[in-house]
PDB file of C-alpha atoms in Angstrom:
ATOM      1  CA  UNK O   1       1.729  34.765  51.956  1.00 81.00           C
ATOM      2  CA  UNK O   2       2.861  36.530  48.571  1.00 87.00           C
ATOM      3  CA  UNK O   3       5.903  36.997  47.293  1.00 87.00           C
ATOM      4  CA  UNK O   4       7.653  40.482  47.771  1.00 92.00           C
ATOM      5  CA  UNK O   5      10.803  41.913  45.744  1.00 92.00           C
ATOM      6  CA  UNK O   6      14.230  40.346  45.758  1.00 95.00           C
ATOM      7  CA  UNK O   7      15.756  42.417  48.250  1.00 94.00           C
ATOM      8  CA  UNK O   8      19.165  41.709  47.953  1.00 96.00           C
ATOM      9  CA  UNK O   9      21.544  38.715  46.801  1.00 97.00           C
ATOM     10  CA  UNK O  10      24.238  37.862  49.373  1.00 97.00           C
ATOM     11  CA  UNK O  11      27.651  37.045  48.215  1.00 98.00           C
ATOM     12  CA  UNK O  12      30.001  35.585  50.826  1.00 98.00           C
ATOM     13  CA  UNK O  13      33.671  36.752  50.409  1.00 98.00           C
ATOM     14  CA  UNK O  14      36.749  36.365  52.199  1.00 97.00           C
ATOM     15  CA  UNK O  15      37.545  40.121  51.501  1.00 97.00           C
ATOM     16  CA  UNK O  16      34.858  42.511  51.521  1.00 98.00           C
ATOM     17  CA  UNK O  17      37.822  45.306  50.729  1.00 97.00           C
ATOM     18  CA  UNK O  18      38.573  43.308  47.616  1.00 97.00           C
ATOM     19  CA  UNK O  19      34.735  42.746  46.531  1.00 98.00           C
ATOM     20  CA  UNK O  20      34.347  46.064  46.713  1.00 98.00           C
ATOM     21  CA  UNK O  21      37.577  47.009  44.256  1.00 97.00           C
ATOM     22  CA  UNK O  22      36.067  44.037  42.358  1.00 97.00           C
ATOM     23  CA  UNK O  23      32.846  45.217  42.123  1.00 97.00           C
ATOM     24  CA  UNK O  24      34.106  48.906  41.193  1.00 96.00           C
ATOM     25  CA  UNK O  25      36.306  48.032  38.723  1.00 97.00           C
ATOM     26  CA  UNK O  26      35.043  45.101  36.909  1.00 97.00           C
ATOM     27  CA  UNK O  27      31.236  45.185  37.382  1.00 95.00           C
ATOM     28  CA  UNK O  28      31.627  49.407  37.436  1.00 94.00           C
ATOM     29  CA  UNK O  29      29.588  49.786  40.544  1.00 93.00           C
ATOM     30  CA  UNK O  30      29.282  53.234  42.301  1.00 92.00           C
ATOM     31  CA  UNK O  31      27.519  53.012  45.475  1.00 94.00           C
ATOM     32  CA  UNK O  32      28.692  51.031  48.660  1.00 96.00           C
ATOM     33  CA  UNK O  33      27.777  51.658  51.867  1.00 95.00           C
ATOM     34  CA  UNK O  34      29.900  51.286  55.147  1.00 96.00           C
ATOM     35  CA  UNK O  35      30.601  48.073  56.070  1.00 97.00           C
ATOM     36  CA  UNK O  36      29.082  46.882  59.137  1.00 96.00           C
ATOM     37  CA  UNK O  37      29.706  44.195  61.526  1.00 96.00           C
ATOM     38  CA  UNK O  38      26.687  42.420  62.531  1.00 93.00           C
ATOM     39  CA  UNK O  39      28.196  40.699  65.576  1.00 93.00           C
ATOM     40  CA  UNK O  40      24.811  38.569  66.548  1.00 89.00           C
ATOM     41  CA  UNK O  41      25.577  36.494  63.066  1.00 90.00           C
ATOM     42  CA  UNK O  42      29.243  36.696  62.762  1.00 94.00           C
ATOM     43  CA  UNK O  43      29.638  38.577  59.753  1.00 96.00           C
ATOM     44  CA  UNK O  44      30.684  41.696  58.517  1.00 97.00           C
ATOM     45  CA  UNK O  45      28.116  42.947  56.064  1.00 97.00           C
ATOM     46  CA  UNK O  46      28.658  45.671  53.217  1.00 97.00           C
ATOM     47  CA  UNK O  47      25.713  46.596  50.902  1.00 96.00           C
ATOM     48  CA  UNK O  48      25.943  47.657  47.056  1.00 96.00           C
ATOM     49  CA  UNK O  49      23.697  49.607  45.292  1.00 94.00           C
ATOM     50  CA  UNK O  50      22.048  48.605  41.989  1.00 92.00           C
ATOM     51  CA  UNK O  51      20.117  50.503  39.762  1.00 88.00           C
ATOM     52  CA  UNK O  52      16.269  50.064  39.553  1.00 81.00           C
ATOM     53  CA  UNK O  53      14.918  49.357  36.355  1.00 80.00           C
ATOM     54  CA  UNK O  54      14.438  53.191  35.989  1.00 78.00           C
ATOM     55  CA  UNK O  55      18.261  53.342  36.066  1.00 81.00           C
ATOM     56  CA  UNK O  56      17.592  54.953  39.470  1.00 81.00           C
ATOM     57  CA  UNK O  57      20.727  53.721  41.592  1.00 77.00           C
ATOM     58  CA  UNK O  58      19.756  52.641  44.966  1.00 71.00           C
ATOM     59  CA  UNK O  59      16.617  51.531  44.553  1.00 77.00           C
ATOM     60  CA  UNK O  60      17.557  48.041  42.881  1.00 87.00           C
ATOM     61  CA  UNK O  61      18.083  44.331  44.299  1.00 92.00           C
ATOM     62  CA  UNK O  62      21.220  44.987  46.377  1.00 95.00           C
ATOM     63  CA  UNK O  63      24.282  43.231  46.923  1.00 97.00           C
ATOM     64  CA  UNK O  64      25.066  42.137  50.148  1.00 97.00           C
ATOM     65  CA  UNK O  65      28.788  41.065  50.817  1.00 98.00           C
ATOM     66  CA  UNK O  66      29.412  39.023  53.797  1.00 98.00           C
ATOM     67  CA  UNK O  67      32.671  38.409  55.235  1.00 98.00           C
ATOM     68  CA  UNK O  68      33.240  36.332  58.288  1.00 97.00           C
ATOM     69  CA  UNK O  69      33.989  38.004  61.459  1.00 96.00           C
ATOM     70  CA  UNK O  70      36.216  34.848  62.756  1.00 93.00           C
ATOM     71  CA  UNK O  71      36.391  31.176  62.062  1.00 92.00           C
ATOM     72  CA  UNK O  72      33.536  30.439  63.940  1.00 93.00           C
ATOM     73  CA  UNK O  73      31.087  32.503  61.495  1.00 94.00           C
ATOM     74  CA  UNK O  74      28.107  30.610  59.897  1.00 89.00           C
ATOM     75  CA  UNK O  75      29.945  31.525  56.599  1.00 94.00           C
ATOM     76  CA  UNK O  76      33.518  30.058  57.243  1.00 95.00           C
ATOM     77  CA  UNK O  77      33.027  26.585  56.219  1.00 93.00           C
ATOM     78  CA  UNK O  78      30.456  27.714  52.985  1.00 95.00           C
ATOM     79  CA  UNK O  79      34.103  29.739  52.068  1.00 97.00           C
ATOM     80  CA  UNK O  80      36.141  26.483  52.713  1.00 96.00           C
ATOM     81  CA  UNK O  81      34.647  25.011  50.186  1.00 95.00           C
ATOM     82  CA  UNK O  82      34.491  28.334  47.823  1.00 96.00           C
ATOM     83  CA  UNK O  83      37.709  30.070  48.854  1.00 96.00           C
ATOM     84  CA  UNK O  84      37.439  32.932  46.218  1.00 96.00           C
ATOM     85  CA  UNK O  85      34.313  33.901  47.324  1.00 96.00           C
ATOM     86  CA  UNK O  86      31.153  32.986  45.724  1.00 97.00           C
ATOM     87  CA  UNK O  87      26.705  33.407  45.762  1.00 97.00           C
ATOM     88  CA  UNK O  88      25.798  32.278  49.107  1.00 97.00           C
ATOM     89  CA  UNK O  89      21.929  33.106  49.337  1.00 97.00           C
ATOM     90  CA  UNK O  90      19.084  35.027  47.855  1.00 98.00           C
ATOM     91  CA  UNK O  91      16.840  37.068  49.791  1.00 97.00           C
ATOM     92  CA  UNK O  92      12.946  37.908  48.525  1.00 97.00           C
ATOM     93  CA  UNK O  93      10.896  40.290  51.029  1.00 96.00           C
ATOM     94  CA  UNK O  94       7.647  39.668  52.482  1.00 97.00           C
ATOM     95  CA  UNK O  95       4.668  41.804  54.212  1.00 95.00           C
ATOM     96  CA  UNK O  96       4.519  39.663  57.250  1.00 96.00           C
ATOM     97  CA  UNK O  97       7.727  37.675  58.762  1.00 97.00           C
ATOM     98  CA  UNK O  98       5.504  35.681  61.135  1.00 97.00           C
ATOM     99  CA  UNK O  99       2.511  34.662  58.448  1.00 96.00           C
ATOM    100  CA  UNK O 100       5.502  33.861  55.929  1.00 97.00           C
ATOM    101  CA  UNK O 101       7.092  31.387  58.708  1.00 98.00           C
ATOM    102  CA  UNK O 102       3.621  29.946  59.216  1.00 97.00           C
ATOM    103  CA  UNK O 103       3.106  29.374  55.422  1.00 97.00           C
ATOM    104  CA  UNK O 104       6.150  27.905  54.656  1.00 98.00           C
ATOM    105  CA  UNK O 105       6.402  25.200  58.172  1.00 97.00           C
ATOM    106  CA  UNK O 106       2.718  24.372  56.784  1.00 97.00           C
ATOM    107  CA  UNK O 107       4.354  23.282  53.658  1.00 97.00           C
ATOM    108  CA  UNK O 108       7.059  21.489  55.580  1.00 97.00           C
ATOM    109  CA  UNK O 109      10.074  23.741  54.447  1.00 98.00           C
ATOM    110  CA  UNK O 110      12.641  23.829  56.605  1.00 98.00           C
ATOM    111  CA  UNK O 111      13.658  26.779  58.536  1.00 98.00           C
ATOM    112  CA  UNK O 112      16.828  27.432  59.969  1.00 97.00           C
ATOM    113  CA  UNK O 113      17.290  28.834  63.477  1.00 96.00           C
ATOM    114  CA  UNK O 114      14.489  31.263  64.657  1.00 96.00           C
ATOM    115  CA  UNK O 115      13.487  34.614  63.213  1.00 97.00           C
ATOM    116  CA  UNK O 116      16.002  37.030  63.954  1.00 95.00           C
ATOM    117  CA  UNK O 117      16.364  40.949  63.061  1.00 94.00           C
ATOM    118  CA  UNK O 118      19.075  41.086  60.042  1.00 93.00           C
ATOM    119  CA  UNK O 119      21.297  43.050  58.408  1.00 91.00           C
ATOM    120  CA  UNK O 120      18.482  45.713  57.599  1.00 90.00           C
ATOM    121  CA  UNK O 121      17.339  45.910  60.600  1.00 92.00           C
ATOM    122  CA  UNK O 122      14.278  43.936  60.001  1.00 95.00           C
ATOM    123  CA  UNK O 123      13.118  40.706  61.063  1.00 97.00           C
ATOM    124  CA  UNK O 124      14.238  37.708  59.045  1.00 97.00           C
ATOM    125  CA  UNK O 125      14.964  33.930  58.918  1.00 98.00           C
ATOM    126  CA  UNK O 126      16.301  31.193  56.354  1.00 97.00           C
ATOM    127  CA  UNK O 127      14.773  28.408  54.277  1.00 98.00           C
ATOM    128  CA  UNK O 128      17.341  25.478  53.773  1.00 98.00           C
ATOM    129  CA  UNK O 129      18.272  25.090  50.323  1.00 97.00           C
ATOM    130  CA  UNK O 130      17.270  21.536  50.010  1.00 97.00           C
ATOM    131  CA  UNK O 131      13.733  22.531  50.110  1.00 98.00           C
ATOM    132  CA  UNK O 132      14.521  25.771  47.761  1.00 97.00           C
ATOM    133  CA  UNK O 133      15.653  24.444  44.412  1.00 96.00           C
ATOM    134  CA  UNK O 134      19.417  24.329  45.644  1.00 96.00           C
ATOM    135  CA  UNK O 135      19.357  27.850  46.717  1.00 96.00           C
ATOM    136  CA  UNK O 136      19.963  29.231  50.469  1.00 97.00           C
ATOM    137  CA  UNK O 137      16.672  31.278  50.734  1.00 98.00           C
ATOM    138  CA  UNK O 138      16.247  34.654  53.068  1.00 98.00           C
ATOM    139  CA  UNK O 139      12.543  35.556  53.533  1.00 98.00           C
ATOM    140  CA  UNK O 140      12.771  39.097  55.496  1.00 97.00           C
ATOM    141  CA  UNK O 141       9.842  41.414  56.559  1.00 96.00           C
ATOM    142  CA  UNK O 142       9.539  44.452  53.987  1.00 93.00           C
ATOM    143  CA  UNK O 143      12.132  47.180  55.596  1.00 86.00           C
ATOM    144  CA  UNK O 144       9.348  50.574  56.510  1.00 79.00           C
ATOM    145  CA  UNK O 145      10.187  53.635  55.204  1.00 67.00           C
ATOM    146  CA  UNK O 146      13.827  53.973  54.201  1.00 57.00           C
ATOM    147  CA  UNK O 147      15.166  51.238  56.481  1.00 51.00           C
ATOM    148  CA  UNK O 148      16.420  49.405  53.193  1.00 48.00           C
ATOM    149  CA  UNK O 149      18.336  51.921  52.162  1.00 45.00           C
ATOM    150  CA  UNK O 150      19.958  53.609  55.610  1.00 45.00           C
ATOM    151  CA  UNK O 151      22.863  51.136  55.965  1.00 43.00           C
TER     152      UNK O 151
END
């Protein structure tokens, strides 16, 4: 397994309306795309653009907000505890989902649920932060062609 790109870091929010003015206004971002619901994990998903280190805008790490869809969502109780919103995971891509799993149960990493197909579109799964320095960890298969950038 090898390490890919960092794909995107996901921001939970209790507003993705408000992240956005936020993230206009204060950070002086200029692309979002349409939000989303992605039903199958509860959230409602928006993705902003950075720039690469070009300065080509929409080729950089993205930012994913993620809103919950009700008080049931995976992200409700991580938003208890951080009301205003706050870094929820960070999300590194990978040539092969299924090798990646593999290579990181071998090292006895924990996983979290079975691989799924995300918010890209591509198949993904999480790493528990306890066995990530502290940090909730995405591992997603590398989106082909322009799937990164279509939502």
């Amino acid at each position: 397994m090898k390490l890919g790109r960092l794909n995107h870091i996901g921001v939970a929010t209790p507003s993705i309306a408000e992240s956005i003015r936020y993230y206009r206004e204060v950070m002086g971002a200029t692309k979002f795309h349409e939000p989303f619901d992605l039903e199958a994990q509860g959230v409602k998903v928006c993705f902003v653009d950075t720039p690469d280190a070009a300065g080509e805008l929409g080729k950089g790490t993205q930012i994913e907000l993620i809103e919950p869809l009700g008080e049931d969502s995976p992200i409700a109780k991580f938003l208890e505890k951080n009301p205003a919103g706050a870094q929820h995971h960070v999300c590194y891509e990978v040539e092969d989902i299924e090798d990646a799993r593999k290579w990181f149960e071998e090292m006895g990493k924990r996983i979290l649920g079975p691989t799924r197909i995300g918010a890209h579109g591509t198949p993904i799964f999480f790493l528990h932060p306890k066995d990530m320095m502290g940090q909730l960890t995405e591992i997603m298969e590398t989106p082909k062609g322009d799937a990164h950038w279509s939502n």
